[in-house]
Coordinates of C-alpha atoms in Angstrom, one line a residue:
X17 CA 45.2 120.2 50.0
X18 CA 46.4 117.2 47.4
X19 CA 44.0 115.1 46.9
X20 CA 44.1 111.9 48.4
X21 CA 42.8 109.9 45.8
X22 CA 45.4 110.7 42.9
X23 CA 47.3 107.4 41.3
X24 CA 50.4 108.5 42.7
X25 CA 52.6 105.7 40.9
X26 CA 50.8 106.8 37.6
X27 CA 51.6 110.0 38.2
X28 CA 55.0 109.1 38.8
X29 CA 55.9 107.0 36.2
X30 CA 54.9 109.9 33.6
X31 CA 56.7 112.5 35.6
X32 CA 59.8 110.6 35.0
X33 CA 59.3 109.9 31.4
X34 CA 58.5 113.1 31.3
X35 CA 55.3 113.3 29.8
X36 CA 53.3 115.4 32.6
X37 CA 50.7 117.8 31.0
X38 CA 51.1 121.4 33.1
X39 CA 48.3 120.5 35.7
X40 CA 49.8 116.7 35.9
X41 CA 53.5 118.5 36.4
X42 CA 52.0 120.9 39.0
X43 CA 50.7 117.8 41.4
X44 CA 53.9 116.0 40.8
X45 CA 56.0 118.4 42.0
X46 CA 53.9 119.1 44.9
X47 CA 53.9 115.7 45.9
X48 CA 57.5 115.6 45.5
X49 CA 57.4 118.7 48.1
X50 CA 55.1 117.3 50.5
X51 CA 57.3 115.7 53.2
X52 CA 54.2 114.1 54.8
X53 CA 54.0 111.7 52.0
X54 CA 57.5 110.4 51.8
X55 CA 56.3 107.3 52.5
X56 CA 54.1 106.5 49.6
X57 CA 56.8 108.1 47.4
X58 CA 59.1 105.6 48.0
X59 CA 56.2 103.0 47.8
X60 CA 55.3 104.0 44.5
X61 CA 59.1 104.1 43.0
X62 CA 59.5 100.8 44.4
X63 CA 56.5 99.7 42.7
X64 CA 57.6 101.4 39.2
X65 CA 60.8 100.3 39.2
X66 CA 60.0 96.5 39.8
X67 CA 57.9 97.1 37.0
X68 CA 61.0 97.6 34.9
X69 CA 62.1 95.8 36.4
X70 CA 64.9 97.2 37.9
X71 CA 64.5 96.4 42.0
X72 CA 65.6 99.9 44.6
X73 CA 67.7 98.0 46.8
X74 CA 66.6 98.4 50.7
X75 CA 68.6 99.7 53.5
X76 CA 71.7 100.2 51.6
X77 CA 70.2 103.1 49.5
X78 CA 67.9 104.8 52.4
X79 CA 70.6 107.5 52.9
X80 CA 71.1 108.0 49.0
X81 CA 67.3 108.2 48.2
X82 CA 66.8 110.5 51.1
X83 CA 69.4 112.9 49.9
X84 CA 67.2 113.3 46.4
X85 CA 64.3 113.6 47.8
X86 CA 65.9 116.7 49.8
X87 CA 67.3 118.1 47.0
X88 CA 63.9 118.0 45.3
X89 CA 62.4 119.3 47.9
X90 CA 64.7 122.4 48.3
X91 CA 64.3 123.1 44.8
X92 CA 60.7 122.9 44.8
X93 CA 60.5 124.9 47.6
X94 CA 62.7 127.5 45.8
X95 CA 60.2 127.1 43.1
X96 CA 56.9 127.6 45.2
X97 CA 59.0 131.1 46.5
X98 CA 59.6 132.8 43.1
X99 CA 56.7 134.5 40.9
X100 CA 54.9 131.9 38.7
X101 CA 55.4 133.3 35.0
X102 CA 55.6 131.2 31.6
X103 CA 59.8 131.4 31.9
X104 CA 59.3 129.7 35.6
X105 CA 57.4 126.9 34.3
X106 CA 60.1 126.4 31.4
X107 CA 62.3 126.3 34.2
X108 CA 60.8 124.0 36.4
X109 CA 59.8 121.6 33.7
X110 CA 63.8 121.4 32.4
X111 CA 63.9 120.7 36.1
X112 CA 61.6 117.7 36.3
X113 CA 63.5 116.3 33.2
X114 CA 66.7 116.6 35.5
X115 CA 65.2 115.1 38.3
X116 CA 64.0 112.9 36.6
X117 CA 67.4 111.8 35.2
X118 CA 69.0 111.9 38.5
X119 CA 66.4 109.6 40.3
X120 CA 67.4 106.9 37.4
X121 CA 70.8 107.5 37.0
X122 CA 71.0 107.0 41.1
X123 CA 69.0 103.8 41.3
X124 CA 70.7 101.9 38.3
X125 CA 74.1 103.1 39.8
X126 CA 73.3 101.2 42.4
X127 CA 72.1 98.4 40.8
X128 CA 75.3 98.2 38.6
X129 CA 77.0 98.2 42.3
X130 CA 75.4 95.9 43.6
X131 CA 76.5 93.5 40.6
X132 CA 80.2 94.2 40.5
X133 CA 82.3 91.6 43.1
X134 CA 83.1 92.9 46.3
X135 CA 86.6 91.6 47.6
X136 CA 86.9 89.8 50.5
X137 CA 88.6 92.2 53.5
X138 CA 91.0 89.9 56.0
X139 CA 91.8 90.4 59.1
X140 CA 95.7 89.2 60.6
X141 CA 95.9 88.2 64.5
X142 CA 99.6 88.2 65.8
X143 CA 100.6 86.8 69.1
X144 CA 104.3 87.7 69.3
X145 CA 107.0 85.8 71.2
X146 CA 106.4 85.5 75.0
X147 CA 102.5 85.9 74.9
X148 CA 99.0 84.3 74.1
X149 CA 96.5 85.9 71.9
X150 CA 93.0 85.4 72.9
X151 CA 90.3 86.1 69.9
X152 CA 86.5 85.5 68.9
X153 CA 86.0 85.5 65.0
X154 CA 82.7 87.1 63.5
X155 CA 80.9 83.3 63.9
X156 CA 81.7 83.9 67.8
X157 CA 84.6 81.1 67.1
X158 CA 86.9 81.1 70.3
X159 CA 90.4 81.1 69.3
X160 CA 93.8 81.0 71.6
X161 CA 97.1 81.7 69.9
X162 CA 100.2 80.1 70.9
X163 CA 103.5 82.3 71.3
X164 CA 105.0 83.4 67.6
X165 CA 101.4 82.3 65.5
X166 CA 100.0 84.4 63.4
X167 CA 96.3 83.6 61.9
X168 CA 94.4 85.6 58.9
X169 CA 90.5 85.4 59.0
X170 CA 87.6 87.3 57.1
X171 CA 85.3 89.3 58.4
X172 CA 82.5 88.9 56.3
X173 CA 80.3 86.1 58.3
X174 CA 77.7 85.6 55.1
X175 CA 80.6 83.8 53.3
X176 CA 79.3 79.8 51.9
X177 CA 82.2 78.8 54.0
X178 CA 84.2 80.0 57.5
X179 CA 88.1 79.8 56.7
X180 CA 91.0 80.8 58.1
X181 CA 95.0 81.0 57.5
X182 CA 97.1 79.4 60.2
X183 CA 100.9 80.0 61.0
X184 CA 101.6 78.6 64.2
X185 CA 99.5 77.1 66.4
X186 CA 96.2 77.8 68.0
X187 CA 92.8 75.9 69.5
X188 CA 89.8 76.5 68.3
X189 CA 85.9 76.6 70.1
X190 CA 84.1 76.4 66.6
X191 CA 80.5 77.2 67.1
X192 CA 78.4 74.5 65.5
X193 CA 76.9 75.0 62.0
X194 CA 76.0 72.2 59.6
X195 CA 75.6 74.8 56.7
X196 CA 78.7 76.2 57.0
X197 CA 82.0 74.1 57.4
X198 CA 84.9 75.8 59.0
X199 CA 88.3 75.0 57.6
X200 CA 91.6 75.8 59.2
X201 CA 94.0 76.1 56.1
X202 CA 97.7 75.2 56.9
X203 CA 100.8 75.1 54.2
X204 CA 100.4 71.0 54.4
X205 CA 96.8 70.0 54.5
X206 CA 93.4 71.9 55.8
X207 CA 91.3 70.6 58.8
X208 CA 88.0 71.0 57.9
X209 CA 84.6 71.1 60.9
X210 CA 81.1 72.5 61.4
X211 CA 81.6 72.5 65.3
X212 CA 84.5 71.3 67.7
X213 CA 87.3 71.8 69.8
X214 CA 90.7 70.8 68.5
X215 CA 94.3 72.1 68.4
X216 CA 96.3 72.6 65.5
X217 CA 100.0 73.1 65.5
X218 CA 101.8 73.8 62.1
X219 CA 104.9 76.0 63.1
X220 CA 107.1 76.6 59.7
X221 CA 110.7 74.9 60.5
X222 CA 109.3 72.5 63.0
X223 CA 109.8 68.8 62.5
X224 CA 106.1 68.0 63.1
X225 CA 102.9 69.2 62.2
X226 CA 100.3 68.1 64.7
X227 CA 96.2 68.3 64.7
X228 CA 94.9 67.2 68.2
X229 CA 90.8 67.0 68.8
X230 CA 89.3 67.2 71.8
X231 CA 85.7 67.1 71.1
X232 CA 83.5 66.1 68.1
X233 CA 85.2 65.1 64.8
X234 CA 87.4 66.7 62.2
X235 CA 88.5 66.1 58.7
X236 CA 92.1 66.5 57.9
X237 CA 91.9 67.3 53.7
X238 CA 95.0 66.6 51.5
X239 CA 92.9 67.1 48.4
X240 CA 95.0 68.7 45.5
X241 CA 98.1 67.4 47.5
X242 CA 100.9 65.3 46.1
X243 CA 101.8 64.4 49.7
X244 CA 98.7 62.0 50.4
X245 CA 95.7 61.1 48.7
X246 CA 93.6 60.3 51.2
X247 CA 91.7 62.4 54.3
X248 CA 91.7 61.2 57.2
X249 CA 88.9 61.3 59.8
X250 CA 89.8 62.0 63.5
X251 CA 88.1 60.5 66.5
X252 CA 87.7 62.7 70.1
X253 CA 91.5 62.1 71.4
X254 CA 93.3 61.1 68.4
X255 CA 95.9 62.9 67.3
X256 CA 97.1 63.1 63.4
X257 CA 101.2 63.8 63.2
X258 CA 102.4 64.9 59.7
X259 CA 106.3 65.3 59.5
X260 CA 107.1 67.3 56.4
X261 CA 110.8 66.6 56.1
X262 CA 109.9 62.3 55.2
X263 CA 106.4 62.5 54.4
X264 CA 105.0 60.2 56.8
X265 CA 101.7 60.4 58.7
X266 CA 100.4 58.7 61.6
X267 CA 97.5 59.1 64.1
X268 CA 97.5 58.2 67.8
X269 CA 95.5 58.3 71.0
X270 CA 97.1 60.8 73.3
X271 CA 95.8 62.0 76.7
X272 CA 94.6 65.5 74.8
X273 CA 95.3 68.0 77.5
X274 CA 99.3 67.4 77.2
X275 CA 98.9 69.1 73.8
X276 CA 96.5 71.9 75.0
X277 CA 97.7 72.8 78.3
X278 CA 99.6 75.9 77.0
X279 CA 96.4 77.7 76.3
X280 CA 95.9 78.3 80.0
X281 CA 99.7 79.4 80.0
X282 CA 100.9 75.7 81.0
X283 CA 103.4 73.4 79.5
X284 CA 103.3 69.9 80.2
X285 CA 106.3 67.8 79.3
X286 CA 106.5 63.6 78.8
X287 CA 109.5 62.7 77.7
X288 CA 110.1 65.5 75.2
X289 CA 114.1 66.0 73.8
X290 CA 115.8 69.2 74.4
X291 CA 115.7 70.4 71.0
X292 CA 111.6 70.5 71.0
X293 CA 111.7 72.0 74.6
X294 CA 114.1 74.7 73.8
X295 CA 111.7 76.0 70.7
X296 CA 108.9 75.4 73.5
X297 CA 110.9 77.8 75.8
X298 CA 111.7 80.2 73.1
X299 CA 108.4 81.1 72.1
X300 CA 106.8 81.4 75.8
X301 CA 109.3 83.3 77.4
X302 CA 110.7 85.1 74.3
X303 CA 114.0 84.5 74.8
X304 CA 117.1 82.9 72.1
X305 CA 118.6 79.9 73.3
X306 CA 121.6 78.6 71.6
X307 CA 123.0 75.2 72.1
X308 CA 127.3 75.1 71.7
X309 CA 127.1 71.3 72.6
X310 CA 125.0 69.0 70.0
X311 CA 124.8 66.4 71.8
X312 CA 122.8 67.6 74.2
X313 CA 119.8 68.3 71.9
X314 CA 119.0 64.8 72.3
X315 CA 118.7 64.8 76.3
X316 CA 115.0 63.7 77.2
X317 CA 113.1 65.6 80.0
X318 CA 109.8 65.2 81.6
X319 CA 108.1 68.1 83.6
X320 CA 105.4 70.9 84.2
X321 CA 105.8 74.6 83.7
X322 CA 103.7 77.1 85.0
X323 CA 104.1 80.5 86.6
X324 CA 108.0 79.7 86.7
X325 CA 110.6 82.6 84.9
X326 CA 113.3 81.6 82.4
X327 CA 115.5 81.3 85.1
X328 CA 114.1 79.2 87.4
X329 CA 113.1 76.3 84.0
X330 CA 116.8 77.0 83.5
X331 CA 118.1 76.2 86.9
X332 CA 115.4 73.1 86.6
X333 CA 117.0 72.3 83.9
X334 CA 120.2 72.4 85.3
X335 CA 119.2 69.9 88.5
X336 CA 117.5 67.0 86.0
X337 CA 119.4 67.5 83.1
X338 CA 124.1 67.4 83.1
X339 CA 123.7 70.6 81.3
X340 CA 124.6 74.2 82.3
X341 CA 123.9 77.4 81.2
X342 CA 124.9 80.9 80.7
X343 CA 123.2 84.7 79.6
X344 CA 125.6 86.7 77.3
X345 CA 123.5 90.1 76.6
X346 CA 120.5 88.6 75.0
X347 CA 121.2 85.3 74.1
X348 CA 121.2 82.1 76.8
X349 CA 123.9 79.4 76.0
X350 CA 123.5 75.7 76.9
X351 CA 126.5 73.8 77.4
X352 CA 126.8 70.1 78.4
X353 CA 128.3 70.1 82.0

């Protein structure tokens, strides 16, 4: 039996310089064969290489170092099998010089990986025409997606800050952390929070660009823009407006569930002109509306939508509004009546 009392990192630490006597070689590679020591094997390399200092990284490696220590094992076994002559022990010593290469080569290898950058993996969340995406991001985030939005998020949660890329519109449910802001990036300006609930619509091609809070406060950043210089601090129930196509910005008091009734699949209307309302009905009910009579666009409508199909918003339509309508294959054409 080994004895107990041997300096097994001493030992160790000539074994893999290789400068074990025969005896000292003999008790190395026994203790590299006894499997119940494994424990104060890796205790002692840990020690040694910190010493180095070159640190054995923890969890990452366990599979890695336990696949040397089985090849050692195997070979030593193979060892302890065969007759013990002078051409043996030239054997097994070459071997000890291998292992011993291996062992290092392993634990700088992954060292030197630890050190190289690791790129950031994304993740893209679609909610197509005619539907609302429901999601929770790796900070347990609650997110709903509005018809024809797309957003891009990374799932690597030990990042300095929580980010994603919006297309569309969605609310958020940001769970609360000082440490870590959470910024919605848009192509106009970014809205930046540690923990709210607020809705953000920035649909390419639409006339405005809307962020809408609910609870707490957010920042709306237009650093590095040449549109404004200044960020703008929201209130709970303000609402920031950005219009890309004249630049302007304002920010108003609005009754906050008008703007984020369509996550529970309902549309509230006040006083909103056709033109809006048809994108509106394009997106929920993914349909293509076109318009043969301009002037209509600017007819102003107020009303709820719900459970109710294309058609029957349509024949509503029809009964408020002096427009008609007709389906060609497809496509449903508006026409003033």
């Amino acid at each position: 039996m080994m004895n107990d009392k041997i300096d097994i990192k001493k030992l160790l630490g000539k074994y893999l310089k290789g400068d074990c006597s025969r005896a000292e070689l003999d008790t190395a590679l026994g203790l590299l064969g006894d499997f119940s020591r494994r424990g104060e094997l890796r205790q002692a390399l840990s020690e040694f290489w910190d010493e180095e200092p070159v640190k054995i990284p923890g969890q990452d490696s366990e599979e890695d170092f336990e696949a040397i220590l089985d090849q050692l094992h195997h070979r030593i076994r193979l060892q302890k099998e065969s007759k013990v002559s002078i051409g043996i022990r030239k054997k097994v010593l070459a071997f000890s010089k291998i292992a011993a290469v291996l062992l290092l080569g392993l634990f700088l290898g992954i060292v030197i990986q630890r050190l190289k950058p690791v790129e950031e993996v994304y993740y893209t969340s679609i909610a197509p025409k005619g539907s609302i995406s429901q999601l929770v991001l790796p900070d347990s985030t609650m997110v709903y997606l509005n018809a024809g939005s797309e957003i891009r998020y990374s799932a690597e949660v030990r990042n300095r800050k929580r980010e994603v890329f919006l297309q569309g519109e969605a609310w958020f449910e940001v769970v609360k952390n000082d440490k870590k802001p959470f910024v919605v990036h848009t192509p106009w300006y970014q809205v930046q929070v540690t923990g709210t609930k607020f809705n953000v619509k920035a649909y390419p091609g639409d006339e405005t660009i809307a962020t809408t809070l609910e609870e707490g406060s957010v920042q709306v950043l237009f650093a590095g823009s040449r549109l404004l210089r200044e960020n703008k601090q929201l209130q709970p129930g303000e609402q920031l407006v950005y219009r890309p196509q004249n630049r302007t910005l304002t920010v108003k008091k609005v009754n906050t569930h008008f703007y984020t009734s369509w996550k529970d699949n309902k549309l509230i209307f006040i006083n909103m002109n056709l033109k809006d309302l048809i994108l509106l009905l394009e997106r929920k009910y993914g349909v293509d509306i076109e318009v043969t009579d301009n002037v209509v666009l600017d007819y102003h409508y107020d009303g709820t939508i719900k459970n109710e199909s294309i058609l029957e918003v349509l024949d509503l339509l029809r009964e408020t509004l002096p427009v008609k309508y007709k389906i060609e294959g497809q496509t449903i054409y508006i026409t003033k009546k």
